[in-house]
Coordinates of C-alpha atoms in Angstrom, one line a residue:
X46 CA 59.0 110.3 -91.4
X47 CA 61.8 108.9 -93.4
X48 CA 63.8 111.9 -95.1
X49 CA 63.0 112.4 -98.7
X50 CA 65.7 111.5 -101.5
X51 CA 66.3 114.2 -104.0
X52 CA 64.7 113.2 -107.1
X53 CA 67.4 113.0 -110.0
X54 CA 65.3 114.1 -112.6
X55 CA 64.8 117.1 -110.9
X56 CA 68.5 118.0 -110.3
X57 CA 70.6 120.6 -112.9
X58 CA 72.1 118.6 -115.5
X59 CA 75.6 119.4 -114.6
X60 CA 75.3 118.1 -110.9
X61 CA 73.7 114.7 -112.3
X62 CA 76.6 114.5 -114.9
X63 CA 79.1 115.1 -111.7
X64 CA 76.8 112.3 -109.5
X65 CA 77.4 109.7 -112.1
X66 CA 80.8 110.4 -112.6
X67 CA 81.6 110.0 -109.4
X68 CA 79.9 106.8 -108.9
X69 CA 81.7 105.5 -112.0
X70 CA 85.0 106.5 -110.4
X71 CA 84.3 104.9 -107.3
X72 CA 83.4 101.7 -109.2
X73 CA 86.4 101.8 -111.0
X74 CA 88.6 102.3 -107.9
X75 CA 86.7 99.5 -106.1
X76 CA 87.8 97.3 -109.2
X77 CA 91.6 98.6 -109.0
X78 CA 91.8 97.8 -105.3
X79 CA 90.5 94.3 -106.1
X80 CA 92.6 93.8 -108.7
X81 CA 95.7 94.8 -106.9
X82 CA 94.9 92.7 -103.9
X83 CA 94.5 89.8 -106.1
X84 CA 97.5 90.1 -107.9
X85 CA 95.8 90.5 -111.1
X86 CA 98.2 93.5 -112.3
X87 CA 97.1 93.7 -115.9
X88 CA 93.6 94.9 -115.0
X89 CA 95.0 97.0 -112.3
X90 CA 97.2 98.7 -114.4
X91 CA 94.3 99.5 -116.8
X92 CA 92.2 100.7 -113.7
X93 CA 95.0 102.8 -112.5
X94 CA 95.5 104.6 -116.3
X95 CA 91.6 105.1 -116.3
X96 CA 91.5 106.6 -112.8
X97 CA 94.6 109.1 -113.4
X98 CA 93.0 110.6 -116.3
X99 CA 89.8 111.2 -114.5
X100 CA 91.7 112.5 -111.4
X101 CA 93.8 115.3 -113.6
X102 CA 90.1 116.7 -114.0
X103 CA 88.5 116.0 -110.6
X104 CA 91.1 116.0 -108.2
X105 CA 90.4 119.1 -106.2
X106 CA 86.6 117.5 -105.8
X107 CA 88.0 114.0 -105.0
X108 CA 90.8 114.2 -102.7
X109 CA 90.3 110.9 -100.8
X110 CA 89.9 109.0 -104.0
X111 CA 93.2 110.5 -105.2
X112 CA 94.9 109.9 -102.2
X113 CA 93.5 106.3 -102.1
X114 CA 94.3 105.8 -105.8
X115 CA 98.0 106.7 -105.4
X116 CA 98.2 104.2 -102.2
X117 CA 97.0 101.6 -104.3
X118 CA 99.4 102.5 -107.1
X119 CA 102.2 102.5 -104.9
X120 CA 101.6 99.1 -103.8
X121 CA 101.1 98.0 -107.2
X122 CA 104.6 99.0 -108.1
X123 CA 105.8 97.1 -105.2
X124 CA 104.1 93.8 -106.4
X125 CA 105.3 94.1 -110.0
X126 CA 108.7 94.8 -108.6
X127 CA 108.8 98.2 -110.5
X128 CA 111.1 100.6 -108.6
X129 CA 110.9 103.5 -110.8
X130 CA 107.1 103.5 -110.6
X131 CA 107.2 102.9 -106.8
X132 CA 109.2 106.6 -106.5
X133 CA 106.8 107.9 -108.9
X134 CA 103.4 107.3 -107.0
X135 CA 105.0 107.6 -103.7
X136 CA 106.2 111.2 -104.8
X137 CA 102.6 111.8 -106.0
X138 CA 101.2 110.4 -102.9
X139 CA 103.3 112.5 -100.3
X140 CA 101.1 116.0 -101.0
X141 CA 97.9 113.9 -99.8
X142 CA 99.9 112.8 -96.7
X143 CA 100.8 116.3 -96.2
X144 CA 97.2 117.4 -95.7
X145 CA 95.7 114.2 -93.8
X146 CA 98.1 111.7 -92.0
X147 CA 95.3 109.6 -91.0
X148 CA 95.4 106.7 -93.7
X149 CA 95.9 103.4 -92.2
X150 CA 98.0 102.6 -95.0
X151 CA 100.5 105.5 -94.2
X152 CA 102.8 103.6 -92.0
X153 CA 103.3 100.7 -94.4
X154 CA 104.0 102.9 -97.5
X155 CA 106.5 105.0 -95.3
X156 CA 108.1 101.8 -94.1
X157 CA 108.7 100.5 -97.6
X158 CA 110.0 104.0 -98.6
X159 CA 112.5 103.9 -95.7
X160 CA 113.5 100.4 -96.8
X161 CA 114.0 101.2 -100.3
X162 CA 116.2 104.1 -99.3
X163 CA 118.1 101.6 -97.4
X164 CA 118.6 99.1 -100.4
X165 CA 119.3 102.1 -102.7
X166 CA 121.9 102.9 -99.9
X167 CA 120.4 106.5 -99.9
X168 CA 121.0 106.8 -96.2
X169 CA 121.2 110.8 -96.3
X170 CA 117.5 110.6 -97.8
X171 CA 116.9 108.1 -95.2
X172 CA 117.4 110.3 -92.3
X173 CA 115.9 113.1 -93.8
X174 CA 112.5 111.2 -93.8
X175 CA 112.9 110.2 -90.2
X176 CA 112.9 114.2 -89.2
X177 CA 109.4 114.3 -90.1
X178 CA 107.7 115.2 -86.8
X179 CA 104.4 113.5 -87.9
X180 CA 106.2 109.9 -88.3
X181 CA 105.2 107.6 -86.0
X182 CA 108.4 105.4 -85.0
X183 CA 106.6 102.9 -83.2
X184 CA 104.5 101.8 -86.0
X185 CA 105.5 98.1 -86.6
X186 CA 106.5 99.0 -90.4
X187 CA 108.6 102.2 -89.4
X188 CA 110.5 100.7 -86.5
X189 CA 111.3 97.5 -88.7
X190 CA 113.0 99.4 -91.2
X191 CA 115.0 101.8 -88.4
X192 CA 116.3 98.5 -87.0
X193 CA 117.1 97.1 -90.3
X194 CA 119.3 100.1 -91.2
X195 CA 120.8 100.2 -87.4
X196 CA 121.8 96.7 -87.6
X197 CA 123.5 97.3 -90.9
X198 CA 125.5 100.2 -89.7
X199 CA 126.8 98.1 -86.8
X200 CA 127.5 95.0 -89.0
X201 CA 125.0 93.0 -87.2
X202 CA 124.4 90.8 -90.8
X203 CA 122.8 87.9 -88.9
X204 CA 120.1 90.3 -87.5
X205 CA 119.2 91.2 -91.0
X206 CA 119.0 88.0 -92.4
X207 CA 117.0 86.6 -89.3
X208 CA 114.7 89.8 -89.7
X209 CA 110.7 88.9 -90.4
X210 CA 109.2 91.5 -92.1
X211 CA 106.0 93.3 -90.7
X212 CA 103.8 93.0 -93.9
X213 CA 104.3 90.9 -97.3
X214 CA 104.8 94.2 -99.2
X215 CA 108.3 94.3 -97.8
X216 CA 109.4 91.0 -99.4
X217 CA 110.8 92.6 -102.8
X218 CA 112.9 95.1 -101.4
X219 CA 113.8 93.1 -98.1
X220 CA 115.0 90.5 -100.8
X221 CA 117.2 93.0 -102.8
X222 CA 118.6 93.8 -99.1
X223 CA 119.4 90.3 -98.2
X224 CA 121.3 89.7 -101.6
X225 CA 123.2 92.9 -100.8
X226 CA 123.9 91.5 -97.4
X227 CA 125.1 87.8 -98.3
X228 CA 127.5 89.4 -101.2
X229 CA 129.1 91.4 -98.4
X230 CA 129.6 88.4 -96.0
X231 CA 130.9 86.3 -99.0
X232 CA 133.4 89.1 -99.8
X233 CA 134.6 89.0 -96.1
X234 CA 134.8 85.1 -96.0
X235 CA 136.5 84.8 -99.1
X236 CA 139.0 87.0 -97.8
X237 CA 139.2 85.4 -94.3
X238 CA 139.5 81.5 -95.4
X239 CA 141.0 79.7 -98.0
X240 CA 138.1 77.2 -97.9
X241 CA 134.9 76.5 -96.1
X242 CA 132.8 73.5 -95.7
X243 CA 129.3 73.7 -97.6
X244 CA 127.5 73.3 -94.2
X245 CA 129.8 75.9 -92.6
X246 CA 128.9 78.4 -95.9
X247 CA 125.2 77.5 -95.5
X248 CA 125.1 78.6 -91.8
X249 CA 127.3 81.7 -92.3
X250 CA 125.3 82.9 -95.3
X251 CA 121.9 81.6 -93.8
X252 CA 120.1 79.5 -96.4
X253 CA 117.4 77.5 -95.6
X254 CA 118.7 74.8 -98.3
X255 CA 121.7 73.5 -100.5
X256 CA 120.1 74.2 -103.6
X257 CA 119.8 78.0 -102.7
X258 CA 123.5 77.9 -101.7
X259 CA 124.6 76.1 -104.7
X260 CA 122.7 78.8 -107.0
X261 CA 124.8 81.6 -104.9
X262 CA 127.9 79.9 -105.2
X263 CA 127.7 80.0 -109.1
X264 CA 127.7 83.3 -109.2
X265 CA 131.3 83.4 -107.9
X266 CA 134.2 82.2 -110.6
X267 CA 136.5 82.0 -107.7
X268 CA 134.6 79.7 -105.5
X269 CA 135.0 76.2 -106.6
X270 CA 133.5 72.8 -105.1
X271 CA 136.2 70.2 -104.2
X272 CA 136.1 67.2 -102.2
X273 CA 132.8 65.5 -103.5
X274 CA 131.0 69.0 -103.5
X275 CA 131.2 69.4 -99.5
X276 CA 134.0 72.1 -99.4
X277 CA 134.3 75.5 -101.3
X278 CA 137.7 76.4 -102.0
X279 CA 138.6 80.0 -102.8
X280 CA 140.8 80.4 -105.9
X281 CA 143.7 82.6 -104.5
X282 CA 144.9 83.6 -108.0
X283 CA 141.5 84.8 -109.3
X284 CA 140.3 86.5 -105.9
X285 CA 139.4 90.2 -106.4
X286 CA 141.7 92.7 -104.7
X287 CA 140.1 93.7 -101.5
X288 CA 139.0 97.5 -101.0
X289 CA 141.2 98.0 -98.4
X290 CA 143.9 97.0 -100.6
X291 CA 143.5 99.4 -103.4
X292 CA 143.9 102.3 -100.7
X293 CA 147.3 104.0 -101.0
X294 CA 147.5 103.8 -97.3
X295 CA 151.7 104.6 -97.5
X296 CA 151.0 107.6 -100.0
X297 CA 148.2 108.9 -97.8
X298 CA 150.4 108.6 -94.4
X299 CA 153.1 110.2 -96.2
X300 CA 151.0 113.3 -97.4
X301 CA 149.3 113.7 -94.0
X302 CA 152.5 113.8 -92.1
X303 CA 153.7 116.5 -94.6
X304 CA 150.2 118.6 -94.2
X305 CA 150.7 118.2 -90.4
X306 CA 154.3 119.5 -90.9
X307 CA 153.3 122.3 -93.0
X308 CA 150.5 123.3 -90.2
X309 CA 153.0 123.3 -87.4
X310 CA 155.5 125.7 -89.5
X311 CA 152.9 128.0 -90.1
X312 CA 151.7 128.1 -86.4

């Protein structure tokens, strides 16, 4: 015989209310998840607000729903380019992962965190996160962020520019990182050359088309297009001083020699 279903009308009123509330929250979460995946950000924000209020009262009873809600909240923050919300929701998600690290979204979200720390130049925090013994560095999303950081450290900017993101969710932070890398390459090119052909600059900065290169050139007052728009000339008179030129090298050497002399006298 088929097992008998409990009769709802015979259940205690409080239990019936709890079952009804859980069902309602599950429906709200399902709508929230669909909205995030479908790019319906306004609707997703409304669902998130409703879920947060409910979880304040029921979080201990619904740990899985709490985790899944925070995971989708992190993805929503990335989709809306909201770095502050990304950090906030990720911080709220971490305690769930401390209890249960089996979520299939965990590698993606922790990989996003590592990439975000690189973009923000918070490399000390980046390496602290890597010390987590439960971190699977072989996961594609985590391995991607680790490789990006290693390439930046050795100056392999071309490898960074050529990198293929492991998930569409990485596109926002990666675009911010590419802007920073291109700015660094541009600063080096400006110091090393008096001029560059447009084609050479396009290859150096690894732009796919001339339109993107022209938009990039417009950011710099010291870059002038000449020769019918085929050559970039760097205006020497308006060039910003290099960071290396701003270091008082002679003064530092003199002071270090003085310190060494004093130490020798003491010994």
